[in-house]
Amino acid sequence: MKYQTQKLAYPYFIAAMGLFVAQVLGGAIAGTIYVFPNFLSEIMPFNIIRMIHTNALIVWLLMGFFGAAYYLIPEEAETEIYSPKLAWIQFWLFLFGAAAAVVGYLFGIHEGREFLEQPLWIKVAIVVVALMFLFNITMTLLKGKKTVVAIILTMGLWGLALFFLFAFYNPSNLALDKMYWWYVVHLWVEGVWELILASILAFMLIKMTGVDREVIEKWLYVIVGLALFSGLLGTGHHYYWIGTPGYWQWLGSIFSTLEVFPFLAMVIFSFYIVRKGNRNHPNKAAILWILGCTVLSFFGAGVWGFMHTLAPINYYTHGTQITASHGHLAFFGAYVMINLAIITYAMPHLRGQQPYNQTLNMWSFWIMCSGMCFMTFTLTAAGVLQTHLERVMGLDFMEVQEQIALFYWMRLGSGVVVILGVLLFVYATFSKGKEKQAS
Amino acid sequence: MSEGMTKTAARNIFFGGTIFFFVIFVVLTAQSHFYILEESTDVSTLTASVERGKRVWEENACINCHTLFGEGAYFAPELGKVWVKFGGADDPETGRETLKAWMNAMPTGIEGRRQMPQFNLTDQEHEDLAAFFEWISRVDTQNWPPKPAE
């Protein structure tokens, strides 16, 4: 660690991991309700649990992104963070907002648009937090070196804040509401978040492989270009059945198919760079997370997304467990894993140790990934059956749910495996290192 | 793959292309905005009651179990056409009464069945929610869902 203010990443990473644990526990409760429908039904109904599960995910990923930015911007810009104090205020305000939201949800205080359930004042607080952060990062960048990695990351973060503003627009016309809702949801996860993902990836590859920055930065432009060229009009795959014009079925099908390519490019890029790199970096676990991230995001976001993105297919699969399977592996592969990668990479530096507990960390990688993959497979099977029985045969929703109950058991089982992986990761990352660095 | 391309070229393609596609996207959503107002939804019947019904829908976080037009959680049935299912399209009074009776019977407490909470809606809220379901059932969703949920 070359700059003192990189330490600012530490509290963000700790909070992220805390919320990560909360998120997967929430997921386990939701999964339990699927198989024991009476579980907690009076005190904490499914809708509240699900809100906590999804919101905790989003908040901890953002925590991780903020932490990643504080970690890598000083090193890229070759200067200290503009105002460490502001970063601390931002941290506590964000953590407080997140905690207040969750406690509020438990007492039934929430708004009602999916993923945007935060009460208005918390949404305002999120904007304030984002502005503090962007001001801090941008000022740092302005006084320092403006590398491509730093610029793309900062662009992604600005885009994130900008598109969040659509969360404040809630027209009474449901079709309009839905159309602009995707300006937040799609343009985040299939747009600007990919900039954040790719730039963090590029940063780690520069640091760990010793491959020439020029080569990596050129790749970075190509990847984020592919992401936005396909992803912007790819929004159309959400505009098939919500009251928007029919031409989106063409545009959405074509452009969202192309959304596979940035993810494919990231796989090729990361493997090519790691192979080309001759520096034998001691943090093997971080390399594993990097490569795993590109592979599983390619499958989760790319392949599983493509599976149901063509309009004639989506007509039948839309809003079934197919969507759930894709959602789980895409979020995990892309955004969970990039966060775990940067945390695995940065933690030894932040704590002033050699990479420690690498074996355990790598075990957590395999446990978490196999759990998530199995969960995806079970939900996919459930979704295929559901699509056929409900959408083709015309059976009643609840009748079909009983038919596919077995898959919900297997999903719960895989969820428990994921939780074990998560706990192991947290232990391996935060406990005192016993191991010496692996050679 | 990008050996032949300089970094400057890659940068220019990225920024130029992004602006290009973003402008197209904004123009098309603007067009879609007017399409929604003019073609696919009936703005003239979007009454204050429908609007309040949407608030009822939101305040009770219905979307975190159900879907509307296929979007939401997949724990409970799609409700975009629930108005039709409850007979409201033929006889609005039946539709309203069925919806209210259904919601008042919740939770069933039956072991092994998914439970819908009791939301304790007022009569006014029941009426508004029904108005909301009625209004959205007439949105042109390109013939989705494949079959009206039964």
Coordinates of C-alpha atoms in Angstrom, one line a residue, chain A residues 124-397:
Chain A
V124 CA -32.3 11.4 -0.5
A125 CA -29.6 10.3 1.9
I126 CA -28.2 7.9 -0.8
V127 CA -27.9 10.8 -3.2
V128 CA -26.1 12.9 -0.6
V129 CA -23.8 10.0 0.1
A130 CA -23.2 9.5 -3.6
L131 CA -22.4 13.2 -4.1
M132 CA -19.9 13.3 -1.2
F133 CA -18.3 10.3 -2.7
L134 CA -18.2 11.5 -6.2
F135 CA -16.9 14.9 -5.1
N136 CA -14.1 13.3 -3.2
I137 CA -13.1 10.9 -5.9
T138 CA -13.4 13.5 -8.7
M139 CA -11.3 16.0 -6.7
T140 CA -8.7 13.3 -6.1
L141 CA -8.6 12.5 -9.8
L142 CA -8.3 16.2 -10.8
K143 CA -5.2 16.7 -8.7
G144 CA -3.6 13.4 -9.8
K145 CA -2.8 11.2 -12.7
K146 CA -5.8 10.5 -14.9
T147 CA -5.3 6.9 -16.0
V148 CA -7.8 5.0 -18.1
V149 CA -8.7 2.7 -15.2
A150 CA -9.4 5.7 -12.9
I151 CA -11.4 7.5 -15.6
I152 CA -13.6 4.5 -16.5
L153 CA -14.2 3.7 -12.8
T154 CA -15.2 7.3 -12.1
M155 CA -17.4 7.3 -15.1
G156 CA -19.2 4.2 -13.9
L157 CA -19.7 5.7 -10.5
W158 CA -21.0 8.9 -11.9
G159 CA -23.4 7.0 -14.1
L160 CA -24.5 5.0 -11.1
A161 CA -25.5 8.1 -9.2
L162 CA -27.0 9.8 -12.2
F163 CA -29.3 6.9 -13.1
F164 CA -30.4 6.5 -9.5
L165 CA -32.1 9.8 -9.9
F166 CA -34.9 8.0 -11.8
A167 CA -35.8 6.4 -8.5
F168 CA -37.4 9.7 -7.7
Y169 CA -39.7 9.6 -10.7
N170 CA -42.8 7.4 -10.0
P171 CA -45.5 8.2 -12.4
S172 CA -49.0 7.0 -11.7
N173 CA -49.2 5.4 -15.1
L174 CA -47.8 1.8 -14.4
A175 CA -46.4 1.4 -17.9
L176 CA -44.4 4.6 -17.6
D177 CA -43.4 3.7 -14.1
K178 CA -41.9 0.4 -15.3
M179 CA -40.2 1.9 -18.3
Y180 CA -38.2 4.4 -16.2
W181 CA -37.7 2.0 -13.4
W182 CA -35.4 0.1 -15.8
Y183 CA -33.4 3.3 -16.2
V184 CA -32.2 2.6 -12.7
V185 CA -32.2 -1.2 -12.7
H186 CA -31.0 -2.2 -16.1
L187 CA -28.7 0.8 -16.7
W188 CA -27.0 -0.1 -13.5
V189 CA -26.4 -3.8 -13.7
E190 CA -26.2 -4.1 -17.5
G191 CA -24.7 -0.7 -18.0
V192 CA -22.6 1.4 -15.7
W193 CA -21.8 -1.3 -13.2
E194 CA -20.0 -3.1 -16.0
L195 CA -17.7 -0.1 -16.2
I196 CA -17.0 -0.4 -12.5
L197 CA -16.5 -4.2 -12.8
A198 CA -14.1 -4.0 -15.8
S199 CA -12.0 -1.2 -14.3
I200 CA -11.5 -3.0 -11.0
L201 CA -10.6 -6.1 -13.0
A202 CA -8.1 -4.1 -15.1
F203 CA -6.6 -2.6 -12.0
M204 CA -5.9 -5.9 -10.3
L205 CA -4.6 -7.4 -13.5
I206 CA -2.1 -4.5 -13.9
K207 CA -1.0 -4.9 -10.3
M208 CA -0.7 -8.7 -10.3
T209 CA 0.5 -9.8 -13.7
G210 CA 3.0 -7.1 -14.6
V211 CA 1.6 -6.9 -18.1
D212 CA 2.0 -3.6 -19.8
R213 CA -0.6 -1.1 -18.7
E214 CA -1.0 0.1 -22.3
V215 CA -2.2 -3.4 -23.4
I216 CA -4.7 -3.7 -20.5
E217 CA -6.1 -0.3 -20.9
K218 CA -6.8 -0.9 -24.6
W219 CA -8.7 -4.0 -23.7
L220 CA -10.6 -2.1 -21.0
Y221 CA -11.8 0.4 -23.6
V222 CA -12.9 -2.5 -25.9
I223 CA -14.7 -4.2 -23.1
V224 CA -16.6 -1.2 -21.7
G225 CA -17.4 -0.2 -25.3
L226 CA -18.9 -3.6 -26.0
A227 CA -20.8 -3.4 -22.7
L228 CA -22.4 0.0 -23.4
F229 CA -23.0 -0.5 -27.2
S230 CA -25.0 -3.6 -26.5
G231 CA -26.3 -2.8 -23.0
L232 CA -27.9 0.6 -23.7
L233 CA -30.3 -0.7 -26.4
G234 CA -30.3 -4.1 -24.7
T235 CA -32.6 -2.4 -22.2
G236 CA -35.2 -3.3 -24.8
H237 CA -35.4 -6.8 -23.5
H238 CA -37.2 -5.4 -20.5
Y239 CA -39.6 -3.5 -22.8
Y240 CA -41.3 -6.4 -24.4
W241 CA -44.5 -6.8 -22.3
I242 CA -44.9 -3.7 -20.2
G243 CA -46.9 -1.5 -22.5
T244 CA -44.0 -0.3 -24.6
P245 CA -44.0 -0.5 -28.5
G246 CA -43.6 -3.8 -30.3
Y247 CA -40.3 -2.8 -32.0
W248 CA -38.5 -3.3 -28.7
Q249 CA -38.9 -7.1 -29.3
W250 CA -36.6 -6.7 -32.3
L251 CA -34.2 -4.2 -30.8
G252 CA -34.1 -5.9 -27.4
S253 CA -33.5 -9.3 -28.9
I254 CA -30.7 -8.2 -31.1
F255 CA -28.8 -5.9 -28.7
S256 CA -29.3 -8.0 -25.6
T257 CA -27.9 -11.0 -27.5
L258 CA -24.8 -8.9 -28.1
E259 CA -24.6 -8.3 -24.3
V260 CA -22.9 -11.7 -24.1
F261 CA -19.8 -10.3 -25.9
P262 CA -18.4 -8.0 -23.2
F263 CA -18.6 -10.9 -20.8
L264 CA -16.9 -13.2 -23.2
A265 CA -14.3 -10.6 -23.9
M266 CA -13.6 -10.3 -20.1
V267 CA -13.0 -14.1 -19.9
I268 CA -10.6 -14.1 -22.8
F269 CA -8.9 -10.9 -21.5
S270 CA -8.4 -12.1 -18.0
F271 CA -7.1 -15.5 -19.0
Y272 CA -4.9 -14.1 -21.7
I273 CA -3.4 -11.5 -19.4
V274 CA -2.8 -13.9 -16.5
R275 CA -1.1 -16.3 -18.8
K276 CA 0.9 -13.6 -20.4
G277 CA 2.0 -12.2 -17.1
N278 CA 5.3 -13.5 -15.8
R279 CA 5.1 -12.1 -12.4
N280 CA 4.5 -14.8 -9.9
H281 CA 2.1 -12.9 -7.6
P282 CA 1.8 -14.4 -4.1
N283 CA -1.9 -13.7 -3.8
K284 CA -3.1 -16.8 -5.6
A285 CA -6.5 -16.5 -4.1
A286 CA -7.1 -13.1 -5.7
I287 CA -6.2 -14.5 -9.1
L288 CA -8.6 -17.3 -8.6
W289 CA -11.4 -14.9 -7.7
I290 CA -10.6 -12.7 -10.8
L291 CA -10.7 -15.6 -13.2
G292 CA -13.7 -17.1 -11.5
C293 CA -15.5 -13.8 -11.7
T294 CA -15.1 -13.5 -15.4
V295 CA -16.1 -17.1 -16.0
L296 CA -19.2 -17.1 -13.8
S297 CA -20.3 -13.7 -15.0
F298 CA -20.0 -15.0 -18.5
F299 CA -22.3 -17.9 -17.7
G300 CA -24.6 -16.1 -15.3
A301 CA -25.0 -12.8 -17.0
G302 CA -24.1 -13.9 -20.5
V303 CA -25.3 -17.4 -21.2
W304 CA -28.1 -17.5 -18.7
G305 CA -29.2 -14.1 -19.9
F306 CA -29.2 -15.1 -23.5
M307 CA -31.1 -18.2 -22.7
H308 CA -34.3 -16.3 -22.2
T309 CA -33.6 -12.9 -23.9
L310 CA -35.1 -13.6 -27.3
A311 CA -38.6 -12.2 -27.4
P312 CA -40.4 -15.3 -28.7
I313 CA -38.8 -17.3 -25.9
N314 CA -39.2 -14.6 -23.3
Y315 CA -42.9 -14.5 -24.1
Y316 CA -43.1 -17.8 -22.3
T317 CA -40.4 -17.6 -19.7
H318 CA -40.9 -14.0 -18.5
G319 CA -41.4 -13.8 -14.8
T320 CA -40.7 -17.5 -14.0
Q321 CA -38.0 -19.1 -12.0
I322 CA -35.9 -18.9 -15.2
T323 CA -35.5 -15.2 -14.4
A324 CA -34.6 -16.0 -10.8
S325 CA -31.9 -18.5 -11.9
H326 CA -30.3 -15.9 -14.2
G327 CA -30.6 -13.1 -11.6
H328 CA -28.8 -15.2 -9.0
L329 CA -25.9 -16.3 -11.1
A330 CA -25.5 -13.0 -12.8
F331 CA -25.3 -11.0 -9.6
F332 CA -23.0 -13.5 -8.0
G333 CA -20.7 -14.0 -10.9
A334 CA -20.3 -10.4 -11.9
Y335 CA -20.7 -8.2 -8.9
V336 CA -20.3 -10.4 -5.8
M337 CA -17.2 -12.0 -7.2
I338 CA -15.5 -8.8 -8.3
N339 CA -16.0 -7.5 -4.8
L340 CA -14.7 -10.6 -3.2
A341 CA -11.7 -10.5 -5.7
I342 CA -10.8 -6.9 -4.8
I343 CA -11.2 -7.7 -1.1
T344 CA -9.1 -10.7 -1.3
Y345 CA -6.5 -8.7 -3.2
A346 CA -6.5 -5.6 -1.0
M347 CA -7.0 -7.0 2.5
P348 CA -3.4 -8.2 3.0
H349 CA -2.2 -4.7 2.0
L350 CA -4.8 -3.0 4.2
R351 CA -3.9 -5.1 7.2
G352 CA -0.2 -5.0 6.5
Q353 CA 0.2 -8.8 6.2
Q354 CA 1.3 -11.2 3.7
P355 CA -1.6 -12.9 1.9
Y356 CA -2.9 -15.2 4.6
N357 CA -5.2 -18.1 5.0
Q358 CA -5.1 -18.5 1.2
T359 CA -6.0 -22.1 1.3
L360 CA -9.2 -21.4 3.3
N361 CA -10.0 -18.5 1.0
M362 CA -9.7 -20.7 -2.0
W363 CA -11.9 -23.3 -0.3
S364 CA -14.5 -20.7 0.2
F365 CA -14.3 -19.9 -3.5
W366 CA -15.0 -23.5 -4.5
I367 CA -17.7 -23.9 -1.9
M368 CA -19.5 -20.7 -2.7
C369 CA -19.2 -21.2 -6.5
S370 CA -20.5 -24.8 -6.4
G371 CA -23.4 -23.8 -4.2
M372 CA -24.3 -20.9 -6.5
C373 CA -24.0 -23.0 -9.6
F374 CA -26.2 -25.8 -8.1
M375 CA -28.7 -23.2 -7.0
T376 CA -28.8 -21.9 -10.6
F377 CA -29.3 -25.3 -12.1
T378 CA -32.2 -26.2 -9.7
L379 CA -33.9 -22.9 -10.4
T380 CA -33.4 -23.4 -14.1
A381 CA -35.0 -26.8 -14.0
A382 CA -37.8 -25.4 -11.9
G383 CA -38.2 -22.6 -14.4
V384 CA -38.3 -24.8 -17.4
L385 CA -41.0 -27.0 -15.8
Q386 CA -42.9 -23.9 -14.6
T387 CA -42.8 -22.4 -18.1
H388 CA -44.1 -25.5 -19.7
L389 CA -46.8 -26.3 -17.1
E390 CA -48.0 -22.8 -16.5
R391 CA -47.4 -20.9 -19.7
V392 CA -47.9 -23.7 -22.3
M393 CA -50.3 -26.1 -20.6
G394 CA -52.1 -23.3 -18.7
L395 CA -52.1 -24.9 -15.2
D396 CA -52.8 -22.7 -12.3
F397 CA -49.8 -20.9 -10.7

